[in-house]
Short mmCIF file of C-alpha atoms and ligand atoms in Angstrom, two decimals:
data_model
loop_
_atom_site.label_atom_id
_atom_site.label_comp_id
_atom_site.label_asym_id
_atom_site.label_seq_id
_atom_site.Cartn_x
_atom_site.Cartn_y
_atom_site.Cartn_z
CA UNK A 1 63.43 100.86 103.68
CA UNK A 2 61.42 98.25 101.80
CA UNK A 3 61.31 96.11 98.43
CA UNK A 4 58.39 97.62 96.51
CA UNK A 5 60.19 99.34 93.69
CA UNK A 6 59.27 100.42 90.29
CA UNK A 7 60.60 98.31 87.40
CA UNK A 8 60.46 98.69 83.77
CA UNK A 9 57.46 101.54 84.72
CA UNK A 10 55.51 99.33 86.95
CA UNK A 11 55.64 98.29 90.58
CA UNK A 12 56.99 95.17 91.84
CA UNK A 13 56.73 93.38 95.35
CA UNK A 14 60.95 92.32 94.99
CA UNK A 15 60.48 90.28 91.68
CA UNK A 16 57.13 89.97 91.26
CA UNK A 17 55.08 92.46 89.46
CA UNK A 18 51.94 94.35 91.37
CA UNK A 19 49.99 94.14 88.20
CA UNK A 20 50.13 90.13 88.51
CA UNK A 21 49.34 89.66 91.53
CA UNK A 22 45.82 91.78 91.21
CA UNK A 23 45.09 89.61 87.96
CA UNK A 24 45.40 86.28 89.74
CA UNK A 25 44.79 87.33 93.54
CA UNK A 26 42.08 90.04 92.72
CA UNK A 27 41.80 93.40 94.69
CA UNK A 28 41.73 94.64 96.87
CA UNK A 29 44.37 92.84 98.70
CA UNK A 30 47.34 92.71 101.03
CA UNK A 31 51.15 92.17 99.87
CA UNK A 32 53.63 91.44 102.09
CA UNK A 33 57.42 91.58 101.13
CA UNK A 34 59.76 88.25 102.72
CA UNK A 35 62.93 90.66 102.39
CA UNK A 36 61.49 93.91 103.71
CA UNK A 37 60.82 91.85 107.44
CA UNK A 38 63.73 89.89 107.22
CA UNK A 39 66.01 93.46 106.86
CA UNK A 40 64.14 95.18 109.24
CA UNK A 41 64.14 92.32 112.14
CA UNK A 42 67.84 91.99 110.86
CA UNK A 43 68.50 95.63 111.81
CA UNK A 44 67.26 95.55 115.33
CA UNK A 45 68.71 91.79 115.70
CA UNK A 46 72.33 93.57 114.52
CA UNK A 47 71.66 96.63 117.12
CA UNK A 48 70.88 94.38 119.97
CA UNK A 49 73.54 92.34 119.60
CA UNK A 50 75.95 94.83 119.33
CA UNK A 51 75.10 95.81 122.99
CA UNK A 52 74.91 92.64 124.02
CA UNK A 53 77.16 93.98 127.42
CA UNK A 54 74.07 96.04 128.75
CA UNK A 55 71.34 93.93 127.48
CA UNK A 56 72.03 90.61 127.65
CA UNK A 57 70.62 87.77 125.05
CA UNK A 58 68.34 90.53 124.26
CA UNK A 59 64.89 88.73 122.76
CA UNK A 60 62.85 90.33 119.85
CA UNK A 61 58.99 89.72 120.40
CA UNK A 62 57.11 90.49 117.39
CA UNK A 63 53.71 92.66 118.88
CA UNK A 64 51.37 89.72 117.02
CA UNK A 65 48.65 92.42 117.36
CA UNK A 66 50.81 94.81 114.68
CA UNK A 67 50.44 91.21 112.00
CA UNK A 68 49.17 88.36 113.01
CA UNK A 69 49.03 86.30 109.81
CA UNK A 70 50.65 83.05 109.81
CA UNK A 71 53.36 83.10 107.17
CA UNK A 72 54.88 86.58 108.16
CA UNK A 73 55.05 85.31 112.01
CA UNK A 74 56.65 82.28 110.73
CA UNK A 75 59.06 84.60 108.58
CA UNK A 76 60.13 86.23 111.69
CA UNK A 77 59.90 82.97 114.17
CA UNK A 78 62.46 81.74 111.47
CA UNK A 79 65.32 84.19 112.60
CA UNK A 80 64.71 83.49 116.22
CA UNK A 81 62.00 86.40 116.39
CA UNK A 82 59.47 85.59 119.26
CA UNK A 83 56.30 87.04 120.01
CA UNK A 84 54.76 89.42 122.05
CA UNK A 85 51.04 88.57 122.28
CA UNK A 86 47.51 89.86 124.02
CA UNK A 87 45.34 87.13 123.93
CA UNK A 88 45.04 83.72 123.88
CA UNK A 89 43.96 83.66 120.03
CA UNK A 90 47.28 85.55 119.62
CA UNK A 91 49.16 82.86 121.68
CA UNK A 92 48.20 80.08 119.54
CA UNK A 93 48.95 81.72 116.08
CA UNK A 94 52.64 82.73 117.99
CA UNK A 95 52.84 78.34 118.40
CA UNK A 96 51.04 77.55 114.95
CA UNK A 97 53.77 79.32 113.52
CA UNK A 98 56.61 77.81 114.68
CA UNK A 99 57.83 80.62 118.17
CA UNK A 100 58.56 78.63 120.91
CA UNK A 101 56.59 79.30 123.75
CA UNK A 102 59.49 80.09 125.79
CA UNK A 103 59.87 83.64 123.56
CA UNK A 104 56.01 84.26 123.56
CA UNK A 105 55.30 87.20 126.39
CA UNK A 106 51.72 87.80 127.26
CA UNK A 107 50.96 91.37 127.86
CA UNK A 108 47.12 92.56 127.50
CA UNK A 109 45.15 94.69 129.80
CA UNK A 110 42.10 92.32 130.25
CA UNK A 111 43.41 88.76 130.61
CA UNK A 112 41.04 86.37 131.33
CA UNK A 113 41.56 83.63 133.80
CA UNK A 114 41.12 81.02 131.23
CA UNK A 115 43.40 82.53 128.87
CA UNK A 116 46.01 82.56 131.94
CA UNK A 117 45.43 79.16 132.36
CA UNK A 118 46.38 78.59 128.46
CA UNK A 119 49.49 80.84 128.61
CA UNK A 120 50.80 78.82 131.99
CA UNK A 121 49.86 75.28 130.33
CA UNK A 122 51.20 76.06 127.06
CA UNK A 123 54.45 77.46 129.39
CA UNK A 124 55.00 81.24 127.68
CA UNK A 125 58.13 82.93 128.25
CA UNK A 126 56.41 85.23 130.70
CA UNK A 127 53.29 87.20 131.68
CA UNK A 128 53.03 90.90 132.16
CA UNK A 129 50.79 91.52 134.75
CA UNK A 130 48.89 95.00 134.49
CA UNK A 131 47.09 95.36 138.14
CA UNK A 132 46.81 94.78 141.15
CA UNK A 133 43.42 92.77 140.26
CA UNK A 134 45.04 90.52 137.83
CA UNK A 135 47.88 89.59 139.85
CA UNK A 136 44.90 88.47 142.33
CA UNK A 137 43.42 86.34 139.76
CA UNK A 138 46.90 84.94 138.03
CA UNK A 139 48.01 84.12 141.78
CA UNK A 140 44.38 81.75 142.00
CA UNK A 141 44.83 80.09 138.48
CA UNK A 142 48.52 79.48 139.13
CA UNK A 143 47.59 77.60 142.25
CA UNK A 144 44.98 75.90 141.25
CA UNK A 145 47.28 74.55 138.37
CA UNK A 146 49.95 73.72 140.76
CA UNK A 147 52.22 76.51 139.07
CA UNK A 148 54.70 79.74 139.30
CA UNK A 149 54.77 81.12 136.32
CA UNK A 150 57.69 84.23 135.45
CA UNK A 151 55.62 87.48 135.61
CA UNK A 152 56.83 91.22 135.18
CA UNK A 153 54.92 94.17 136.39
CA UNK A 154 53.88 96.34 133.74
CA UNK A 155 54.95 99.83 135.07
CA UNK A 156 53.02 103.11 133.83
CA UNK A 157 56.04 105.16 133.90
CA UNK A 158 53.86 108.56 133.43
CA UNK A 159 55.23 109.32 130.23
CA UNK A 160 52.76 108.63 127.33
CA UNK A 161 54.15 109.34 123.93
CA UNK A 162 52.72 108.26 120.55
CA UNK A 163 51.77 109.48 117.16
CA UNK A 164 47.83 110.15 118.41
CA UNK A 165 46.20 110.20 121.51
CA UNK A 166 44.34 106.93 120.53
CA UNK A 167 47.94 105.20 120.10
CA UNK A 168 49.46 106.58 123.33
CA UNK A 169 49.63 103.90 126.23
CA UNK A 170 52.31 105.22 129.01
CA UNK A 171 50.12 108.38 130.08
CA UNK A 172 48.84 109.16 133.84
CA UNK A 173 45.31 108.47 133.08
CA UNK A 174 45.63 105.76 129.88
CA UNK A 175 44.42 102.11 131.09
CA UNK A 176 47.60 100.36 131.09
CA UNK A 177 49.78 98.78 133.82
CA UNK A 178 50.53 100.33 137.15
CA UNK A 179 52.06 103.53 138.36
CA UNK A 180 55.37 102.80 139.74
CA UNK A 181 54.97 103.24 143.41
CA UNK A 182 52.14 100.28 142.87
CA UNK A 183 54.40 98.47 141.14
CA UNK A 184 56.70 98.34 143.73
CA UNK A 185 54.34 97.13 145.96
CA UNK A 186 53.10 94.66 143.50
CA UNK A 187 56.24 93.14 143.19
CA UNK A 188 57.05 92.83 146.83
CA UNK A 189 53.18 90.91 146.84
CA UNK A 190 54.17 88.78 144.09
CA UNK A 191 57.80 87.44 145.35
CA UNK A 192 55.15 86.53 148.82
CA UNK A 193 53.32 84.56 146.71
CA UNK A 194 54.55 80.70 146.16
CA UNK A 195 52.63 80.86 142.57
CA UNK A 196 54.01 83.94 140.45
CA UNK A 197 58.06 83.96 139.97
CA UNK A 198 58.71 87.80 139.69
CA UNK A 199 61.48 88.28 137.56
CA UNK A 200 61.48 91.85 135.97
CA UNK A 201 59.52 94.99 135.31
CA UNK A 202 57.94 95.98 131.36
CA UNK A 203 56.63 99.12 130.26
CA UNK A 204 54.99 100.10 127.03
CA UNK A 205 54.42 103.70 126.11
CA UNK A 206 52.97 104.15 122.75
CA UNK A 207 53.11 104.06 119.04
CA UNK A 208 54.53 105.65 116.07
CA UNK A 209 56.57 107.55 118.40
CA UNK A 210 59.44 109.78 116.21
CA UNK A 211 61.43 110.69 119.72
CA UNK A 212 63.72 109.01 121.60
CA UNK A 213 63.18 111.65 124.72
CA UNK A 214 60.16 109.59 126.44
CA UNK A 215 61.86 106.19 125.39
CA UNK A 216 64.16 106.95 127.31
CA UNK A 217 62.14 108.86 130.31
CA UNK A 218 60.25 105.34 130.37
CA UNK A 219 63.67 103.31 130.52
CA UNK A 220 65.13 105.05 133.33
CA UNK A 221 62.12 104.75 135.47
CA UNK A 222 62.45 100.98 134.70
CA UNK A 223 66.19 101.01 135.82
CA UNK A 224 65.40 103.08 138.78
CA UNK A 225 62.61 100.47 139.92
CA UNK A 226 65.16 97.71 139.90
CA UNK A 227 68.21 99.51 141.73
CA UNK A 228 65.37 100.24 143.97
CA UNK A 229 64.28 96.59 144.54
CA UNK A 230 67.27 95.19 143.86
CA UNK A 231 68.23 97.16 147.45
CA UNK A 232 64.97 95.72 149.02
CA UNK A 233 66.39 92.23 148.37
CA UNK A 234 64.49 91.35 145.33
CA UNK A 235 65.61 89.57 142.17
CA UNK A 236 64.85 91.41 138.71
CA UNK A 237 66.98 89.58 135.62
CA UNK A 238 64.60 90.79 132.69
CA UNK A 239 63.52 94.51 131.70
CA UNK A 240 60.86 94.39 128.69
CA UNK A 241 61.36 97.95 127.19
CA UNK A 242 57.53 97.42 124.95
CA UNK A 243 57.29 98.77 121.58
CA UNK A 244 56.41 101.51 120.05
CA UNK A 245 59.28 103.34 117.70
CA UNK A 246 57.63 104.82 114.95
CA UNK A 247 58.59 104.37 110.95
CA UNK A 248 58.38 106.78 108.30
CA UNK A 249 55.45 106.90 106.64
CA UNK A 250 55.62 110.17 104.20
CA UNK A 251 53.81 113.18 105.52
CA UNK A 252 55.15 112.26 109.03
CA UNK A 253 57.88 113.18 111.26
CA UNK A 254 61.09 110.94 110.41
CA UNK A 255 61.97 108.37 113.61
CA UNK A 256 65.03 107.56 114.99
CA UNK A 257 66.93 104.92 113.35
CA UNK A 258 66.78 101.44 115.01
CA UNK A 259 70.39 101.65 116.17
CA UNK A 260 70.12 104.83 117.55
CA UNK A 261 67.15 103.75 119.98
CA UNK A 262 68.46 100.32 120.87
CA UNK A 263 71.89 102.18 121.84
CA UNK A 264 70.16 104.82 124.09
CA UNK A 265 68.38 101.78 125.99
CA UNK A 266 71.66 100.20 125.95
CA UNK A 267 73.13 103.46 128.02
CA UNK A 268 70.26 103.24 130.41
CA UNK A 269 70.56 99.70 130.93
CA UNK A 270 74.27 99.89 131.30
CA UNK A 271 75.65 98.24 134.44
CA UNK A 272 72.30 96.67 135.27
CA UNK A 273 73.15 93.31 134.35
CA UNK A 274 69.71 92.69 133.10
CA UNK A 275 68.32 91.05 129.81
CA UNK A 276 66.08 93.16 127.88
CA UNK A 277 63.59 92.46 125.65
CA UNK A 278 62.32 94.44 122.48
CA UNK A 279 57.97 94.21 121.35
CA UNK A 280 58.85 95.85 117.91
CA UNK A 281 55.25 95.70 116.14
CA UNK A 282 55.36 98.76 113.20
CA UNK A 283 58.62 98.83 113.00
CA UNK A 284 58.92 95.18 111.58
CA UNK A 285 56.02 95.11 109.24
CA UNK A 286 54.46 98.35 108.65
CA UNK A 287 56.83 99.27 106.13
CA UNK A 288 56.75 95.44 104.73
CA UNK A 289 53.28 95.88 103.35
CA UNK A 290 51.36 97.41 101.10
CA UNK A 291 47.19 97.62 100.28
CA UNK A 292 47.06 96.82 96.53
CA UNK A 293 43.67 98.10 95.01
CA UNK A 294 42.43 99.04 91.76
CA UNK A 295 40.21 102.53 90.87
CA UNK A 296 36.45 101.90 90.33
CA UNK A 297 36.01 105.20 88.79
CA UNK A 298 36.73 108.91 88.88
CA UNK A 299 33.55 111.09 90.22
CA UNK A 300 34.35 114.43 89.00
CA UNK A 301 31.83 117.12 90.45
CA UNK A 302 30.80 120.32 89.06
CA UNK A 303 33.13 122.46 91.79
CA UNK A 304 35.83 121.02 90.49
CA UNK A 305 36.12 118.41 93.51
CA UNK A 306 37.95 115.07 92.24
CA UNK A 307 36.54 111.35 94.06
CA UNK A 308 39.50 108.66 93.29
CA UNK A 309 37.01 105.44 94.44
CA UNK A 310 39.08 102.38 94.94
CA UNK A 311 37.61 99.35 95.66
CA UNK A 312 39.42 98.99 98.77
CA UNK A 313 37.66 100.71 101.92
CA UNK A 314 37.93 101.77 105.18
CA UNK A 315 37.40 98.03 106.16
CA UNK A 316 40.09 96.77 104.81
CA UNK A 317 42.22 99.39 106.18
CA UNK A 318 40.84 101.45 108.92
CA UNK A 319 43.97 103.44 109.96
CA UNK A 320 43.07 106.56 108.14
CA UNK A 321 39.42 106.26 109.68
CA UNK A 322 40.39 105.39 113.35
CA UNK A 323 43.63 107.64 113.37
CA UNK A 324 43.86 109.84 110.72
CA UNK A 325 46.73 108.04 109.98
CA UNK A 326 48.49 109.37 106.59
CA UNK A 327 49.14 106.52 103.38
CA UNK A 328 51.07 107.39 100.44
CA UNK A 329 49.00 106.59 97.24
CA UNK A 330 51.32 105.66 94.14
CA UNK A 331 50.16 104.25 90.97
CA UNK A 332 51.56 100.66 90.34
CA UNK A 333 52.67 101.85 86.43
CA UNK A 334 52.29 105.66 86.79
CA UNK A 335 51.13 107.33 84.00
CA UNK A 336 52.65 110.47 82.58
CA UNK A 337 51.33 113.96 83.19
CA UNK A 338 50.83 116.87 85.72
CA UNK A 339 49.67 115.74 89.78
CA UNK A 340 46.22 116.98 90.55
CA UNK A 341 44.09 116.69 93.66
CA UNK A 342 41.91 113.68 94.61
CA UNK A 343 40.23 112.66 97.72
CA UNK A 344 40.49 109.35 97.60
CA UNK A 345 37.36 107.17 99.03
CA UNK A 346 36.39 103.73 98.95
CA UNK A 347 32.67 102.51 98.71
CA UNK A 348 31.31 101.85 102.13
CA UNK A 349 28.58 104.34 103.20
CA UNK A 350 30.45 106.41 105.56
CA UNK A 351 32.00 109.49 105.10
CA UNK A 352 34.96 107.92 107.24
CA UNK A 353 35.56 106.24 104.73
CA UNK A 354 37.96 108.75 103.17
CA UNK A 355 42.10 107.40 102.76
CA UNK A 356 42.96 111.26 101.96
CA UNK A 357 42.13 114.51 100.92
CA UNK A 358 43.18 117.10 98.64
CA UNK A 359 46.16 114.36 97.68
CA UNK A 360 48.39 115.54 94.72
CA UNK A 361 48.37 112.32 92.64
CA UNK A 362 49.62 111.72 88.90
CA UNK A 363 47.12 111.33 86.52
CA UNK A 364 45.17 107.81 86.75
CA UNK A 365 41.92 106.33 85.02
CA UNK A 366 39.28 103.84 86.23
CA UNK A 367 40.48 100.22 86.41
CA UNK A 368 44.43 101.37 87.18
CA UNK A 369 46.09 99.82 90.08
CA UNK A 370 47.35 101.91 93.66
CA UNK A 371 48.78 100.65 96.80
CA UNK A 372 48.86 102.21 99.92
CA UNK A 373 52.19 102.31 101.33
CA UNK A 374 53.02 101.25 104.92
CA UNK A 375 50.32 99.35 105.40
CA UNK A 376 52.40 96.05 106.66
CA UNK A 377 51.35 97.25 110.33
CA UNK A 378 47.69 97.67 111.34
CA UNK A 379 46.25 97.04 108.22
CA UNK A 380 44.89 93.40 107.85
CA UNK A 381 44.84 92.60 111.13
CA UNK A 382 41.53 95.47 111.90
CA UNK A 383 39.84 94.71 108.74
CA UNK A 384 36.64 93.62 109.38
CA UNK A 385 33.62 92.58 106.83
CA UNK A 386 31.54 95.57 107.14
CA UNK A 387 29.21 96.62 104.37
CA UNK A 388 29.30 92.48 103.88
CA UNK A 389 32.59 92.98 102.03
CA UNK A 390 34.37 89.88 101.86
CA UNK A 391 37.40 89.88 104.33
CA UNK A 392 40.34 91.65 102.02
CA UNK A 393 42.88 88.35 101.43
CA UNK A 394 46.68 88.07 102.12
CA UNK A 395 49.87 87.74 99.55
CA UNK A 396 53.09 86.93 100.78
CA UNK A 397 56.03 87.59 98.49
CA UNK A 398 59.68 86.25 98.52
CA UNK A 399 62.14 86.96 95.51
CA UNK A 400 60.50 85.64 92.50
CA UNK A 401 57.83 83.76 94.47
CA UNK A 402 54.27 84.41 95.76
CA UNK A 403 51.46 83.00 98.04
CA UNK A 404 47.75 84.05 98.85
CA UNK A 405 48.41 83.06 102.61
CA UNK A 406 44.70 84.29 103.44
CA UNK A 407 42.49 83.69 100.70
CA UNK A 408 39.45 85.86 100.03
CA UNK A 409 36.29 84.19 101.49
CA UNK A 410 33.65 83.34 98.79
CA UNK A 411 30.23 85.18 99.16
CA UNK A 412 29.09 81.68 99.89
CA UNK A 413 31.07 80.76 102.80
CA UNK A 414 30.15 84.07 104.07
CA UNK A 415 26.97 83.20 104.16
CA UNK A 416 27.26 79.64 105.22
CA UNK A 417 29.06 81.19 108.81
CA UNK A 418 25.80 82.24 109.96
CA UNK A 419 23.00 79.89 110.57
CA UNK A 420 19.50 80.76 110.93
CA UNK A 421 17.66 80.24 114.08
CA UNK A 422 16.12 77.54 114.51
CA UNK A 423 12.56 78.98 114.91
CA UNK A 424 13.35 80.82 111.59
C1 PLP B 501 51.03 97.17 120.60
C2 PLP B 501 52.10 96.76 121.53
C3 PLP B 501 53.42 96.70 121.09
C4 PLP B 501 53.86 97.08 119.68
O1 PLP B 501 53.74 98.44 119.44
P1 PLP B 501 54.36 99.05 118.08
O2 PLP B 501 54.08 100.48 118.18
O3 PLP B 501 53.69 98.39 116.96
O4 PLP B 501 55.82 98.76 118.12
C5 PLP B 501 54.38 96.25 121.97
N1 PLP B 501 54.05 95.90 123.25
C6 PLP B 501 52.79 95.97 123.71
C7 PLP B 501 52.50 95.57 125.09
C8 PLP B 501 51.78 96.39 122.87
O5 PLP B 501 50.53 96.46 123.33
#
């Protein structure tokens, strides 16, 4: 569900046309819709606290890493959304935009000690802990600081899941957290220690994933792990149950709806008496976004192959590149006429730089407008400045109202970013 709808022929971001926003903002360039992450945090809010019985005062932590920009974190930190975060950078955009530190979480498997020093000072919510190792080092910061802050263990629960192998996190041999029996241990380590507060167990198993069945597989071991130490005398009040439910983007399996999946962890958690906590990333914003660019030209070759260039590349949006992730293409005011196959490309000198191929699209010219749907998630956040592209800018849209909320750099602040060694 989202607000990008055609109106009188053309596509609109709720009230405000497409077509304006590329004549004042330029493309290529990122628009966000106000209503389309209010409804969706809305839905899980509704789901969560529906259950509240099994979950408790169940707390929403936006994965930052999914969008970090400033005005859609401070949509969500609006309607009591907090963060879930994996760095300190991440941390401080989660404050700047208004989430109270005591709903940021900070997962990440490479913390360094200074940015566990930052996350204790600033006084986050709690820390997930992903080894052995780190526990070591958070133990020596905390003391050193004179603190105890509330960690979970992040469990590898042995079921990886996801929607490609470069998105799946919960497997045997993937690099995050710790297999349960480790956990356990870890946990009966950390309640020894003076400077960590132990106070639940977290997993996270992947993303995009269109089946409950390992959701739940994960959740149980989670519930399992506390009944267990709950009968070795230890305290666990808090189960983070991660991320990771999948949206529809066309071309893909369809997920589970948001109800559905908070009332299965609702029958796993049942009777536990423990408050859970959701790290919805894609399914908040992926769906809230779209990549508005505009055709450079048509390169029609002798074979009868068809090259849609945009202007927007695999920099701006690298999900097709990294993942072979799938986009709809749709013409912001669609012209009449039969589909016919483009592979559509944008201009950096790569051949990864390829959205789609072979993609039935209506008939379109050079200069007309496209977005690529479901791009709210994962888009803006990995696009870099390769090819010396300037960094692709930000729109946010509410009803009849707009914002650049990250403008495009100009060339010459580009340039100015880098000075020239001295001996130069
Ligand atoms: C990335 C991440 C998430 C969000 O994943 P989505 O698939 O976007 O929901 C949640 N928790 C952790 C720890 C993550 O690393």
């Amino acid at each position: 569900m989202h607000h990008f709808d055609l109106k009188d022929g053309t596509l609109h971001a709720e009230g405000v046309p497409l077509e304006l926003i590329a004549d004042e903002a330029g493309t290529p360039v990122y628009v966000y819709s106000t209503a389309t992450l209010k409804r969706h945090y809305g839905l899980l809010r509704a789901a969560a606290d529906a259950h509240r019985e099994a979950l408790g005062e169940a707390l929403i932590a936006f994965a930052v890493k999914a969008n970090s920009n400033l005005s859609v974190l401070a949509t969500l930190a609006r309607l009591g959304c907090g963060a879930d975060t994996v760095s300190e950078g991440e941390i401080r955009r989660a404050l700047a935009a208004g989430v109270p530190a005591d709903r940021i979480i900070f997962s990440g498997v490479g913390k360094t000690d200074m940015e566990l020093a930052f996350a204790i000072g600033v006084g986050v919510r709690q820390i997930n802990v992903e080894s052995g190792a780190e526990l070591d080092r958070l133990i020596a910061v905390a003391a050193m600081m004179g603190a105890s802050p509330a960690i979970a263990i992040r469990v590898n629960p042995n079921v990886g899941a996801g929607g490609h192998a470069k998105i799946t996190t919960g497997g045997k041999s993937d690099k995050f957290g710790v297999p349960a029996a480790e956990a356990m241990d870890l946990y009966r380590q950390a309640s020894q220690s003076t400077h960590v507060t132990p106070v639940g167990l977290a997993c996270h198993i992947g993303s995009q994933i269109t089946d409950l069945a390992p959701l739940e597989a994960a959740f149980r071991v989670l519930a399992q792990m506390t009944r267990d130490l709950r009968a070795q005398g230890h305290a666990v009040t808090r189960l983070d149950l991660g991320g990771g439910l999948g949206v529809p983007y066309s071309g893909g399996s369809e997920p589970p709806s948001p109800a559905d999946y908070v009332a299965m962890a609702a029958r796993v958690l049942a009777g536990l008496e423990v408050e859970a906590a959701f790290e919805p990333g894609r399914l908040l914003a992926a769906n809230a976004g779209v990549l508005l660019s505009q055709v450079i030209q048509i390169n029609e070759r002798s074979d009868g192959r068809r090259f849609l260039v945009l202007d927007a590349a695999m920099n701006d949006l690298m999900r097709p590149a990294l993942y072979e992730a799938y986009h709809d293409v749709l013409p912001v005011t669609p012209r009449p006429g039969a589909s016919q196959p483009y592979d559509v490309v944008g201009p950096v000198c790569e051949t990864g730089d390829t959205f789609a191929r072979d993609r039935a699209l209506p008939p379109l010219e050079a200069e007309d407008l496209v977005v690529f749907t479901g791009a709210g998630a994962y888009g803006a956040v990995m696009a870099s400045e390769y090819n010396s592209r300037p960094l692709v800018p930000e729109v946010l849209v509410e009803g009849e109202n707009w914002a650049v909320v990250r403008p495009r750099p100009t060339y010459e602040e580009m340039l100015d970013r880098e000075p020239f060694a001295d001996w130069l």
